[in-house]
CSV table of C-alpha atoms and ligand atoms in Angstrom, one decimal:
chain,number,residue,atom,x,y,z
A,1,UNK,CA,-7.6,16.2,-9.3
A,2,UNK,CA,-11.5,16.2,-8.6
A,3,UNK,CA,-11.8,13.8,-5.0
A,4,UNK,CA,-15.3,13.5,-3.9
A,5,UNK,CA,-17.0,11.5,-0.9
A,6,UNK,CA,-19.7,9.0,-1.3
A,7,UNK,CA,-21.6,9.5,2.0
A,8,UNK,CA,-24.2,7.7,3.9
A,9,UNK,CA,-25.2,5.1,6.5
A,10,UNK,CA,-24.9,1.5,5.8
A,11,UNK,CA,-27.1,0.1,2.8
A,12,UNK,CA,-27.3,3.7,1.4
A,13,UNK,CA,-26.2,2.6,-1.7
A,14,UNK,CA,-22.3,4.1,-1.6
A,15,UNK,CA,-21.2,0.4,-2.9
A,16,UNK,CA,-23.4,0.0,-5.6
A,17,UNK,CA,-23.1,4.0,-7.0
A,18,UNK,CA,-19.2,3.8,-6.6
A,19,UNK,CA,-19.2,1.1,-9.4
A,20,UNK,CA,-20.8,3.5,-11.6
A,21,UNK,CA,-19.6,6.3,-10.6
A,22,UNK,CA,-15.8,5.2,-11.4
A,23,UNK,CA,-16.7,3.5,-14.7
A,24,UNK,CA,-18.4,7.1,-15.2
A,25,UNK,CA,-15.4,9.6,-14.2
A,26,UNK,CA,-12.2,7.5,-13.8
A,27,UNK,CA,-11.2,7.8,-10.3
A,28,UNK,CA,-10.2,5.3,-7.9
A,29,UNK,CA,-12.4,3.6,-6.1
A,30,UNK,CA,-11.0,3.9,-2.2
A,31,UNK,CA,-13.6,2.0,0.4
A,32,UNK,CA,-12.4,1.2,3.6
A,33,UNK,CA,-14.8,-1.6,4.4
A,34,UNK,CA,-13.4,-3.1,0.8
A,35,UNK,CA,-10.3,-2.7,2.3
A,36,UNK,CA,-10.7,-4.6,5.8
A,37,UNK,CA,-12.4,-7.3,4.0
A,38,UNK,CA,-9.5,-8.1,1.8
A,39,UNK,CA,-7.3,-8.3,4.9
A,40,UNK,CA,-9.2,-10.2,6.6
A,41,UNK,CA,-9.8,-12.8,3.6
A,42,UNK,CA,-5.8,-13.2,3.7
A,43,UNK,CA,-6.0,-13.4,7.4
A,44,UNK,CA,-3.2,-10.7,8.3
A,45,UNK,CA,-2.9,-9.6,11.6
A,46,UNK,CA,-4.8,-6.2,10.6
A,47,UNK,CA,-7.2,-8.3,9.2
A,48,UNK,CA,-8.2,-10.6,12.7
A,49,UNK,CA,-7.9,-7.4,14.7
A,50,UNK,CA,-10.3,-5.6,12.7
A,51,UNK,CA,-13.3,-8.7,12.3
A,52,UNK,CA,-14.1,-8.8,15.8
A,53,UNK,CA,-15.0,-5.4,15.9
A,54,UNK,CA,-16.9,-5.7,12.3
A,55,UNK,CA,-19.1,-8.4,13.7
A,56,UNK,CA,-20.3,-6.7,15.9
A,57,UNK,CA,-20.8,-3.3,13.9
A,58,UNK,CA,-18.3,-1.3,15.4
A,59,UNK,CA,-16.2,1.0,13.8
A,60,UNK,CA,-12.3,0.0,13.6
A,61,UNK,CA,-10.0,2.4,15.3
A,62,UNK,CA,-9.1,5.5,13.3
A,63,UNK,CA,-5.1,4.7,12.9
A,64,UNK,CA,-5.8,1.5,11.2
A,65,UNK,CA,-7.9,2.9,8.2
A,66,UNK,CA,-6.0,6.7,8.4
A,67,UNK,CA,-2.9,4.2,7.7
A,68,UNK,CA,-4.8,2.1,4.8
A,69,UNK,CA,-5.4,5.7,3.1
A,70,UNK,CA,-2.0,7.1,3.2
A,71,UNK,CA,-1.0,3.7,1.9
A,72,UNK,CA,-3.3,3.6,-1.0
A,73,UNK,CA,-2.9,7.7,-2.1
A,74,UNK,CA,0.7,6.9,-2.1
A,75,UNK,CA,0.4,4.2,-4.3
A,76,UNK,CA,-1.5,5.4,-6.7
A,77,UNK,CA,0.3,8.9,-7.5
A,78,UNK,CA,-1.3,9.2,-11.0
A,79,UNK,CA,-4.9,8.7,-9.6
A,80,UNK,CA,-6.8,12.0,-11.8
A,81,UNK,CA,-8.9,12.1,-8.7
A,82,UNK,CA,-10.2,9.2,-5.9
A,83,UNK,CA,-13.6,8.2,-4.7
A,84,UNK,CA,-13.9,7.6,-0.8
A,85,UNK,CA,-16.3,5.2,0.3
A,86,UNK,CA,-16.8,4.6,3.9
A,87,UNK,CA,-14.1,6.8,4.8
A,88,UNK,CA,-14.1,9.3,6.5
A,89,UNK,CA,-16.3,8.0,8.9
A,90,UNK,CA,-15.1,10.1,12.3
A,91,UNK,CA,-14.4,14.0,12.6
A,92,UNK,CA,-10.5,12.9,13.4
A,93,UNK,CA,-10.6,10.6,9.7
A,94,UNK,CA,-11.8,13.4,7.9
A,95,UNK,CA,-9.4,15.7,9.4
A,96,UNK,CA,-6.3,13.5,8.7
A,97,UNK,CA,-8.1,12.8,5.1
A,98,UNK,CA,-7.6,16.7,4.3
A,99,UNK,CA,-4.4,16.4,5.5
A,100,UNK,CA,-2.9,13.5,3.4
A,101,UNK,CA,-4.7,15.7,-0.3
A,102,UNK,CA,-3.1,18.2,1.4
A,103,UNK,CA,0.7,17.2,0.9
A,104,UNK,CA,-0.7,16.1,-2.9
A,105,UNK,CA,-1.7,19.7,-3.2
A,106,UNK,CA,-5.2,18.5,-3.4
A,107,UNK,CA,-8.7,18.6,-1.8
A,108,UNK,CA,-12.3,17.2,-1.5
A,109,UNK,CA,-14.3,18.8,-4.3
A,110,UNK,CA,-17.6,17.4,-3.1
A,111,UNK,CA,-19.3,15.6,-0.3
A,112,UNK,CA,-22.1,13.5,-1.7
A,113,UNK,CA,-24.5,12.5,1.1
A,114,UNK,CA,-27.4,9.6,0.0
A,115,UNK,CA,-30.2,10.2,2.2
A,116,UNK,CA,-32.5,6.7,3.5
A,117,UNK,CA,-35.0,6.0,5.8
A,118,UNK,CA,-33.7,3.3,8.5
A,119,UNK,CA,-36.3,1.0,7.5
A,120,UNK,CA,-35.6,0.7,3.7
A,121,UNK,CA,-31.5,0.3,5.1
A,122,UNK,CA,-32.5,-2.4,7.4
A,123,UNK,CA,-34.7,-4.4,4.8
A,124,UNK,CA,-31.9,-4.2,2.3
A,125,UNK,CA,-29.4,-5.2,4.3
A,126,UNK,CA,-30.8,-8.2,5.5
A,127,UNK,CA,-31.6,-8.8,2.2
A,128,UNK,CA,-28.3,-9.0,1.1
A,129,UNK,CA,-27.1,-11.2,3.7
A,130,UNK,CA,-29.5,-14.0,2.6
A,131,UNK,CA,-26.5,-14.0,-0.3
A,132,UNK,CA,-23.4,-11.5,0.3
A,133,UNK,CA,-21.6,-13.8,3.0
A,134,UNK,CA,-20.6,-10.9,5.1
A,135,UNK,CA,-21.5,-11.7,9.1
A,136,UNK,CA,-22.2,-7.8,9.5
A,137,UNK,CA,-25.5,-8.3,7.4
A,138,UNK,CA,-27.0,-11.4,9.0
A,139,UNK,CA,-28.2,-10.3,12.4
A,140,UNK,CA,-30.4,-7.5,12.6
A,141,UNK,CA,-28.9,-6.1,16.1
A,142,UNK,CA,-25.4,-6.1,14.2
A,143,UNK,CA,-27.2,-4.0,11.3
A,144,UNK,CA,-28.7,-1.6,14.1
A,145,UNK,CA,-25.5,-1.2,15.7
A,146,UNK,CA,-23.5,-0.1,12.3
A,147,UNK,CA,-26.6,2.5,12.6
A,148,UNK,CA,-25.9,3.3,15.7
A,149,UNK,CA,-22.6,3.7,14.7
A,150,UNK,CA,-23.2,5.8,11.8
A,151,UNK,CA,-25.6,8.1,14.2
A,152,UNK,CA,-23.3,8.4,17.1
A,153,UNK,CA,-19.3,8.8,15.1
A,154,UNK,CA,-20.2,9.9,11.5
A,155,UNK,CA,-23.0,12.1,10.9
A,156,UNK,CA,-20.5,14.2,12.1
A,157,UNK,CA,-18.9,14.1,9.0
A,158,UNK,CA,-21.4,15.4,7.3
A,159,UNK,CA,-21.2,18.5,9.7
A,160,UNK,CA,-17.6,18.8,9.6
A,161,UNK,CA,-17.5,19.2,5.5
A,162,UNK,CA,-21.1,21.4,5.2
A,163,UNK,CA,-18.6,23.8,7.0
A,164,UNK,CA,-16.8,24.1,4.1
A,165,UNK,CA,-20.1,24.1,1.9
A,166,UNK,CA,-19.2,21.1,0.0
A,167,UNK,CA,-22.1,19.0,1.1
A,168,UNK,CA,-25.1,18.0,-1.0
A,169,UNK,CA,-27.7,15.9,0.0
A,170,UNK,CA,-29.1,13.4,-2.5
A,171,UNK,CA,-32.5,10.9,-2.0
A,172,UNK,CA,-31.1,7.7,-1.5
A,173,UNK,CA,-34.2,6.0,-2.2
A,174,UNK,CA,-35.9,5.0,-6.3
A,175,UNK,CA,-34.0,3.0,-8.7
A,176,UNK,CA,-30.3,2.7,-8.9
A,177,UNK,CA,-29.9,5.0,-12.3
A,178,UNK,CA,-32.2,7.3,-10.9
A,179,UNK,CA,-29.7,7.7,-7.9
A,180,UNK,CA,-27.1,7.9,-10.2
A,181,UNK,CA,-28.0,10.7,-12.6
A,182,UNK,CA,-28.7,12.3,-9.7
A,183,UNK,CA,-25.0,11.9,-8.3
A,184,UNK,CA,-23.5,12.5,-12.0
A,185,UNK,CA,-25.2,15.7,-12.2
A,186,UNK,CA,-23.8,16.7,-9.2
A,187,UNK,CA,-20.1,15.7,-10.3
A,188,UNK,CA,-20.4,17.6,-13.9
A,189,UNK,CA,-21.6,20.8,-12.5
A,190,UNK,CA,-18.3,21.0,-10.1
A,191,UNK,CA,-15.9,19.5,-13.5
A,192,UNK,CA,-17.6,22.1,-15.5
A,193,UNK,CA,-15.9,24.5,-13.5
B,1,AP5,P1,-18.5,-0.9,4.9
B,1,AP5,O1,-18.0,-1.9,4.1
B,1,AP5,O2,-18.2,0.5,4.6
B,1,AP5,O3,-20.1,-1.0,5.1
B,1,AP5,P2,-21.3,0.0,5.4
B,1,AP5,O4,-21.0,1.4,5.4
B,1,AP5,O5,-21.8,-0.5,6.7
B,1,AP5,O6,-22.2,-0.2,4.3
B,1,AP5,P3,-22.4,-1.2,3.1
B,1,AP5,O7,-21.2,-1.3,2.4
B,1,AP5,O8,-23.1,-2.4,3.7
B,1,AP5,O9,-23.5,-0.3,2.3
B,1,AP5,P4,-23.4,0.6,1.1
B,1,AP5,O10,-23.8,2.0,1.5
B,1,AP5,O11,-22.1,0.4,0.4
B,1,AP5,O12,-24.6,0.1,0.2
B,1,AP5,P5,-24.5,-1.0,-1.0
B,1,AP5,O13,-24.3,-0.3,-2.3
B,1,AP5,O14,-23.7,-2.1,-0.7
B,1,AP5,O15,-18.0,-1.1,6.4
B,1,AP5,C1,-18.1,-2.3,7.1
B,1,AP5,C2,-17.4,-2.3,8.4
B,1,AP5,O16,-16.0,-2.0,8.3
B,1,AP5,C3,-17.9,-1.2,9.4
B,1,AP5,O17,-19.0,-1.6,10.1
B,1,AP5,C4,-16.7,-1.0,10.3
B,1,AP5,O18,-16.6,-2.0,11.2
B,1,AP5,C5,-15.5,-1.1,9.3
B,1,AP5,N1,-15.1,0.1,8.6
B,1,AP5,C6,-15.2,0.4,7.3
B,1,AP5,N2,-14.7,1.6,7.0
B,1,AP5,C7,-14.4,2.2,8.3
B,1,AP5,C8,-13.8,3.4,8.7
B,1,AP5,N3,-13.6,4.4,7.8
B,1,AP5,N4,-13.6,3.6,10.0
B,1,AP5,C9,-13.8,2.6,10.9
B,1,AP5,N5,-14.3,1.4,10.6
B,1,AP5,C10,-14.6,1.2,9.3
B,1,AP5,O19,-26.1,-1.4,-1.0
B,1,AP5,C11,-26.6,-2.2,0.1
B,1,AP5,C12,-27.7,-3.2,-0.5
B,1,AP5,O20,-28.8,-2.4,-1.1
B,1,AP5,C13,-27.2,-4.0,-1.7
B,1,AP5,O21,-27.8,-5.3,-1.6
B,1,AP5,C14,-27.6,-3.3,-2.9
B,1,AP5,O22,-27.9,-4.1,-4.0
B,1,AP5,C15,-29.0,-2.7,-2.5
B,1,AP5,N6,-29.3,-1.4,-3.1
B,1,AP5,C16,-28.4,-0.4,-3.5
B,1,AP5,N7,-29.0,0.6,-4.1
B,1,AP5,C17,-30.4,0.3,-4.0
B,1,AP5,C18,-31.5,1.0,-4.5
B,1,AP5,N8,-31.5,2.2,-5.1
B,1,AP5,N9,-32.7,0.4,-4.3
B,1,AP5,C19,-32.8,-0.8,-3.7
B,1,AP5,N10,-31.7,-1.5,-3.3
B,1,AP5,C20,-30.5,-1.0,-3.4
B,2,MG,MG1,-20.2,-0.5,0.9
């Protein structure tokens, strides 16, 4: 199995390189945020619990996506490998996350973190809500409190798996293919292995 981590703050890009990334190398795409918004489109009880706190850029609490993970490695037991996006976004997520590839026998290969200046994340996020429909991208205090959020729970993240040396930093910023060879370069070295 080759699992790797798509890190970064909101607007980084981790969306719009997963796309590529899975078309590229096969693995499933995992993102939490995809998750949530899928519940809350069918309006489950999850799903209304978890918008108030997503309007107003707060994370969710750690049980409710740890329990959305185990659910989807489970389900998806001939996976060759899984792309997390959004997730793990707290020291006690990424600690149940090696836990859970731990009973598959399995591990993160590679933390890929996309590095972007708050000003670029800001712009394109309010960008995208002129057109995405998602309430977390229309109000700029909502998009500076999903920073916030990043700086305060998950950078930690970062620290937690550079531990382990499996962190690489990658710019963030210049054109999406550019980003992307850079990520896939990344990927072969470790499959070349
Ligand atoms: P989530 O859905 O994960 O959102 P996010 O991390 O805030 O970030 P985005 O998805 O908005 O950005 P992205 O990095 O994917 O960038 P994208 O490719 O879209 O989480 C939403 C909420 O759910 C959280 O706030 C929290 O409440 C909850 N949640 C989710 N996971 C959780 C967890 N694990 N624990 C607790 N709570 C959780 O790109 C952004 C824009 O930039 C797009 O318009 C794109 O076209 C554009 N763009 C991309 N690349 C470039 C480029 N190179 N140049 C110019 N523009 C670009
Ligand atoms: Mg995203």
């Amino acid at each position: 199995m080759f699992n790797l981590i798509l890190f970064g703050p909101p607007g980084s890009g981790k969306g719009t390189q997963s796309e590529k990334l899975i078309a590229r190398y096969g693995l499933k795409h995992l993102s939490t945020g995809d998750l949530l918004r899928s519940e809350i489109a069918s309006q489950t009880p999850l799903g209304i619990a978890a918008k108030s706190l997503m309007d107003k850029g707060q994370l969710v609490p750690d049980e409710v996506v740890i329990g959305m993970i185990d659910h989807a490695l489970v389900n998806n037991p001939k996976a060759r490998g899984f792309l997390f996006d959004g997730f793990p976004r707290t020291k006690a997520q990424s600690e149940a996350l090696d836990a859970l590839l731990k009973k598959k026998g399995a591990s993160i290969n590679v933390v890929l973190a996309l590095n972007v200046t708050e000003d670029e994340l800001i712009k394109r996020l309010l960008n995208r809500g002129l057109t995405s429909g998602r309430s977390d991208d229309t109000k700029e205090d909502v998009i500076r409190a999903r920073i916030g959020e990043y700086h305060n729970k998950t950078s930690t993240v970062a620290d937690y798996y550079d531990k382990f040396g499996k962190v690489v930093l990658i710019k963030g910023e210049g054109s999406v293919d550019e980003i992307f060879d850079a990520l896939s370069a990344e990927i072969d070295k470790r499959l070349d292995k």
